[in-house]
Amino acid sequence: MFSNIGVPGLILILTLALIIFGPKKLPEIGKAFGQTLKEFKKSTRELTDDVMEDIKDEKKNLTK
């Protein structure tokens, strides 16, 4: 996802975020971003598990 940015680009992005949001607000934004990613991963995992379960059920029905 971030493989094309590189270290200089990442430093630039972090510096701009620090200038725009300030040092007090930046940890809150990071925490919210982390929680959002965690919830997204959880939802993606659940959806994948549901789809895989449906595929297994369909295979069982086809082999009967």
mmCIF file of N, CA and C in Angstrom:
data_model
loop_
_atom_site.group_PDB
_atom_site.id
_atom_site.type_symbol
_atom_site.label_atom_id
_atom_site.label_comp_id
_atom_site.label_asym_id
_atom_site.label_seq_id
_atom_site.Cartn_x
_atom_site.Cartn_y
_atom_site.Cartn_z
ATOM 1 N N MET A 1 0.822 -1.186 0.000
ATOM 2 C CA MET A 1 0.000 0.000 0.000
ATOM 3 C C MET A 1 0.875 1.263 0.000
ATOM 4 N N PHE A 2 1.838 1.327 0.899
ATOM 5 C CA PHE A 2 2.697 2.505 0.989
ATOM 6 C C PHE A 2 4.082 2.237 0.403
ATOM 7 N N SER A 3 4.233 1.221 -0.402
ATOM 8 C CA SER A 3 5.551 0.858 -0.902
ATOM 9 C C SER A 3 6.121 1.896 -1.869
ATOM 10 N N ASN A 4 5.290 2.675 -2.513
ATOM 11 C CA ASN A 4 5.766 3.664 -3.481
ATOM 12 C C ASN A 4 6.117 5.009 -2.848
ATOM 13 N N ILE A 5 5.786 5.203 -1.591
ATOM 14 C CA ILE A 5 6.022 6.505 -0.949
ATOM 15 C C ILE A 5 7.496 6.677 -0.609
ATOM 16 N N GLY A 6 8.099 5.717 0.042
ATOM 17 C CA GLY A 6 9.497 5.817 0.434
ATOM 18 C C GLY A 6 9.665 6.621 1.712
ATOM 19 N N VAL A 7 10.862 6.610 2.236
ATOM 20 C CA VAL A 7 11.162 7.293 3.495
ATOM 21 C C VAL A 7 11.040 8.812 3.373
ATOM 22 N N PRO A 8 11.597 9.442 2.342
ATOM 23 C CA PRO A 8 11.459 10.909 2.254
ATOM 24 C C PRO A 8 9.994 11.356 2.149
ATOM 25 N N GLY A 9 9.204 10.621 1.402
ATOM 26 C CA GLY A 9 7.790 10.966 1.278
ATOM 27 C C GLY A 9 7.051 10.814 2.587
ATOM 28 N N LEU A 10 7.389 9.749 3.327
ATOM 29 C CA LEU A 10 6.762 9.527 4.628
ATOM 30 C C LEU A 10 7.123 10.637 5.614
ATOM 31 N N ILE A 11 8.380 11.049 5.602
ATOM 32 C CA ILE A 11 8.809 12.150 6.473
ATOM 33 C C ILE A 11 8.072 13.441 6.105
ATOM 34 N N LEU A 12 7.907 13.689 4.819
ATOM 35 C CA LEU A 12 7.186 14.878 4.371
ATOM 36 C C LEU A 12 5.730 14.840 4.833
ATOM 37 N N ILE A 13 5.087 13.700 4.691
ATOM 38 C CA ILE A 13 3.686 13.568 5.107
ATOM 39 C C ILE A 13 3.555 13.788 6.612
ATOM 40 N N LEU A 14 4.433 13.178 7.400
ATOM 41 C CA LEU A 14 4.373 13.344 8.853
ATOM 42 C C LEU A 14 4.647 14.786 9.264
ATOM 43 N N THR A 15 5.574 15.448 8.596
ATOM 44 C CA THR A 15 5.876 16.850 8.893
ATOM 45 C C THR A 15 4.675 17.738 8.579
ATOM 46 N N LEU A 16 4.048 17.512 7.428
ATOM 47 C CA LEU A 16 2.857 18.298 7.078
ATOM 48 C C LEU A 16 1.725 18.062 8.071
ATOM 49 N N ALA A 17 1.532 16.806 8.477
ATOM 50 C CA ALA A 17 0.482 16.503 9.457
ATOM 51 C C ALA A 17 0.766 17.210 10.778
ATOM 52 N N LEU A 18 2.027 17.238 11.184
ATOM 53 C CA LEU A 18 2.396 17.916 12.427
ATOM 54 C C LEU A 18 2.139 19.416 12.323
ATOM 55 N N ILE A 19 2.446 20.011 11.190
ATOM 56 C CA ILE A 19 2.219 21.450 10.995
ATOM 57 C C ILE A 19 0.725 21.761 10.955
ATOM 58 N N ILE A 20 -0.044 20.940 10.245
ATOM 59 C CA ILE A 20 -1.474 21.204 10.074
ATOM 60 C C ILE A 20 -2.249 20.980 11.367
ATOM 61 N N PHE A 21 -2.008 19.845 12.033
ATOM 62 C CA PHE A 21 -2.826 19.482 13.191
ATOM 63 C C PHE A 21 -2.204 19.861 14.523
ATOM 64 N N GLY A 22 -0.920 20.050 14.567
ATOM 65 C CA GLY A 22 -0.257 20.421 15.813
ATOM 66 C C GLY A 22 0.092 19.205 16.647
ATOM 67 N N PRO A 23 1.006 19.384 17.589
ATOM 68 C CA PRO A 23 1.488 18.250 18.378
ATOM 69 C C PRO A 23 0.453 17.687 19.355
ATOM 70 N N LYS A 24 -0.528 18.485 19.751
ATOM 71 C CA LYS A 24 -1.523 18.007 20.705
ATOM 72 C C LYS A 24 -2.585 17.132 20.032
ATOM 73 N N LYS A 25 -2.928 17.450 18.829
ATOM 74 C CA LYS A 25 -4.007 16.751 18.135
ATOM 75 C C LYS A 25 -3.512 15.497 17.394
ATOM 76 N N LEU A 26 -2.236 15.455 17.049
ATOM 77 C CA LEU A 26 -1.694 14.366 16.246
ATOM 78 C C LEU A 26 -1.843 12.985 16.899
ATOM 79 N N PRO A 27 -1.578 12.812 18.211
ATOM 80 C CA PRO A 27 -1.777 11.488 18.815
ATOM 81 C C PRO A 27 -3.237 11.022 18.766
ATOM 82 N N GLU A 28 -4.167 11.948 18.923
ATOM 83 C CA GLU A 28 -5.585 11.594 18.852
ATOM 84 C C GLU A 28 -5.952 11.113 17.449
ATOM 85 N N ILE A 29 -5.429 11.788 16.449
ATOM 86 C CA ILE A 29 -5.699 11.405 15.062
ATOM 87 C C ILE A 29 -5.089 10.034 14.771
ATOM 88 N N GLY A 30 -3.878 9.803 15.262
ATOM 89 C CA GLY A 30 -3.231 8.504 15.076
ATOM 90 C C GLY A 30 -4.004 7.378 15.732
ATOM 91 N N LYS A 31 -4.514 7.638 16.931
ATOM 92 C CA LYS A 31 -5.302 6.628 17.643
ATOM 93 C C LYS A 31 -6.586 6.324 16.884
ATOM 94 N N ALA A 32 -7.264 7.353 16.421
ATOM 95 C CA ALA A 32 -8.502 7.148 15.667
ATOM 96 C C ALA A 32 -8.237 6.393 14.369
ATOM 97 N N PHE A 33 -7.136 6.722 13.697
ATOM 98 C CA PHE A 33 -6.770 6.026 12.465
ATOM 99 C C PHE A 33 -6.476 4.556 12.740
ATOM 100 N N GLY A 34 -5.773 4.273 13.823
ATOM 101 C CA GLY A 34 -5.466 2.897 14.201
ATOM 102 C C GLY A 34 -6.721 2.100 14.521
ATOM 103 N N GLN A 35 -7.653 2.706 15.234
ATOM 104 C CA GLN A 35 -8.915 2.024 15.550
ATOM 105 C C GLN A 35 -9.729 1.771 14.294
ATOM 106 N N THR A 36 -9.700 2.701 13.368
ATOM 107 C CA THR A 36 -10.421 2.524 12.110
ATOM 108 C C THR A 36 -9.824 1.364 11.315
ATOM 109 N N LEU A 37 -8.510 1.290 11.243
ATOM 110 C CA LEU A 37 -7.863 0.180 10.533
ATOM 111 C C LEU A 37 -8.168 -1.155 11.203
ATOM 112 N N LYS A 38 -8.162 -1.169 12.525
ATOM 113 C CA LYS A 38 -8.463 -2.396 13.267
ATOM 114 C C LYS A 38 -9.878 -2.876 12.961
ATOM 115 N N GLU A 39 -10.825 -1.968 12.971
ATOM 116 C CA GLU A 39 -12.220 -2.319 12.679
ATOM 117 C C GLU A 39 -12.382 -2.768 11.224
ATOM 118 N N PHE A 40 -11.684 -2.127 10.318
ATOM 119 C CA PHE A 40 -11.739 -2.506 8.907
ATOM 120 C C PHE A 40 -11.200 -3.917 8.710
ATOM 121 N N LYS A 41 -10.069 -4.222 9.339
ATOM 122 C CA LYS A 41 -9.494 -5.560 9.233
ATOM 123 C C LYS A 41 -10.441 -6.605 9.801
ATOM 124 N N LYS A 42 -11.057 -6.291 10.938
ATOM 125 C CA LYS A 42 -11.994 -7.223 11.567
ATOM 126 C C LYS A 42 -13.183 -7.486 10.645
ATOM 127 N N SER A 43 -13.735 -6.454 10.066
ATOM 128 C CA SER A 43 -14.878 -6.603 9.160
ATOM 129 C C SER A 43 -14.494 -7.387 7.907
ATOM 130 N N THR A 44 -13.314 -7.111 7.380
ATOM 131 C CA THR A 44 -12.847 -7.827 6.198
ATOM 132 C C THR A 44 -12.667 -9.310 6.503
ATOM 133 N N ARG A 45 -12.102 -9.612 7.652
ATOM 134 C CA ARG A 45 -11.883 -11.002 8.055
ATOM 135 C C ARG A 45 -13.223 -11.724 8.218
ATOM 136 N N GLU A 46 -14.184 -11.070 8.856
ATOM 137 C CA GLU A 46 -15.499 -11.677 9.040
ATOM 138 C C GLU A 46 -16.189 -11.926 7.698
ATOM 139 N N LEU A 47 -16.094 -10.978 6.800
ATOM 140 C CA LEU A 47 -16.704 -11.135 5.488
ATOM 141 C C LEU A 47 -16.050 -12.289 4.723
ATOM 142 N N THR A 48 -14.737 -12.367 4.777
ATOM 143 C CA THR A 48 -14.024 -13.454 4.109
ATOM 144 C C THR A 48 -14.423 -14.803 4.695
ATOM 145 N N ASP A 49 -14.522 -14.874 6.014
ATOM 146 C CA ASP A 49 -14.932 -16.123 6.658
ATOM 147 C C ASP A 49 -16.341 -16.534 6.240
ATOM 148 N N ASP A 50 -17.245 -15.560 6.157
ATOM 149 C CA ASP A 50 -18.614 -15.853 5.731
ATOM 150 C C ASP A 50 -18.658 -16.374 4.301
ATOM 151 N N VAL A 51 -17.890 -15.761 3.427
ATOM 152 C CA VAL A 51 -17.865 -16.193 2.027
ATOM 153 C C VAL A 51 -17.280 -17.597 1.915
ATOM 154 N N MET A 52 -16.200 -17.856 2.640
ATOM 155 C CA MET A 52 -15.592 -19.190 2.603
ATOM 156 C C MET A 52 -16.555 -20.244 3.141
ATOM 157 N N GLU A 53 -17.298 -19.914 4.175
ATOM 158 C CA GLU A 53 -18.281 -20.839 4.736
ATOM 159 C C GLU A 53 -19.391 -21.127 3.718
ATOM 160 N N ASP A 54 -19.839 -20.106 3.014
ATOM 161 C CA ASP A 54 -20.855 -20.291 1.974
ATOM 162 C C ASP A 54 -20.336 -21.169 0.838
ATOM 163 N N ILE A 55 -19.081 -20.991 0.479
ATOM 164 C CA ILE A 55 -18.492 -21.805 -0.582
ATOM 165 C C ILE A 55 -18.430 -23.266 -0.151
ATOM 166 N N LYS A 56 -18.029 -23.508 1.092
ATOM 167 C CA LYS A 56 -17.979 -24.879 1.602
ATOM 168 C C LYS A 56 -19.368 -25.512 1.612
ATOM 169 N N ASP A 57 -20.377 -24.740 2.014
ATOM 170 C CA ASP A 57 -21.750 -25.253 2.022
ATOM 171 C C ASP A 57 -22.212 -25.599 0.615
ATOM 172 N N GLU A 58 -21.884 -24.756 -0.349
ATOM 173 C CA GLU A 58 -22.271 -25.010 -1.734
ATOM 174 C C GLU A 58 -21.577 -26.263 -2.276
ATOM 175 N N LYS A 59 -20.325 -26.462 -1.924
ATOM 176 C CA LYS A 59 -19.608 -27.666 -2.363
ATOM 177 C C LYS A 59 -20.244 -28.909 -1.782
ATOM 178 N N LYS A 60 -20.658 -28.826 -0.519
ATOM 179 C CA LYS A 60 -21.319 -29.974 0.118
ATOM 180 C C LYS A 60 -22.637 -30.285 -0.583
ATOM 181 N N ASN A 61 -23.382 -29.246 -0.931
ATOM 182 C CA ASN A 61 -24.668 -29.437 -1.598
ATOM 183 C C ASN A 61 -24.490 -30.000 -3.003
ATOM 184 N N LEU A 62 -23.433 -29.618 -3.677
ATOM 185 C CA LEU A 62 -23.201 -30.122 -5.029
ATOM 186 C C LEU A 62 -22.746 -31.578 -5.057
ATOM 187 N N THR A 63 -22.056 -32.013 -4.000
ATOM 188 C CA THR A 63 -21.553 -33.378 -3.966
ATOM 189 C C THR A 63 -22.607 -34.368 -3.502
ATOM 190 N N LYS A 64 -23.741 -33.902 -3.010
ATOM 191 C CA LYS A 64 -24.812 -34.806 -2.551
ATOM 192 C C LYS A 64 -25.580 -35.389 -3.684
#
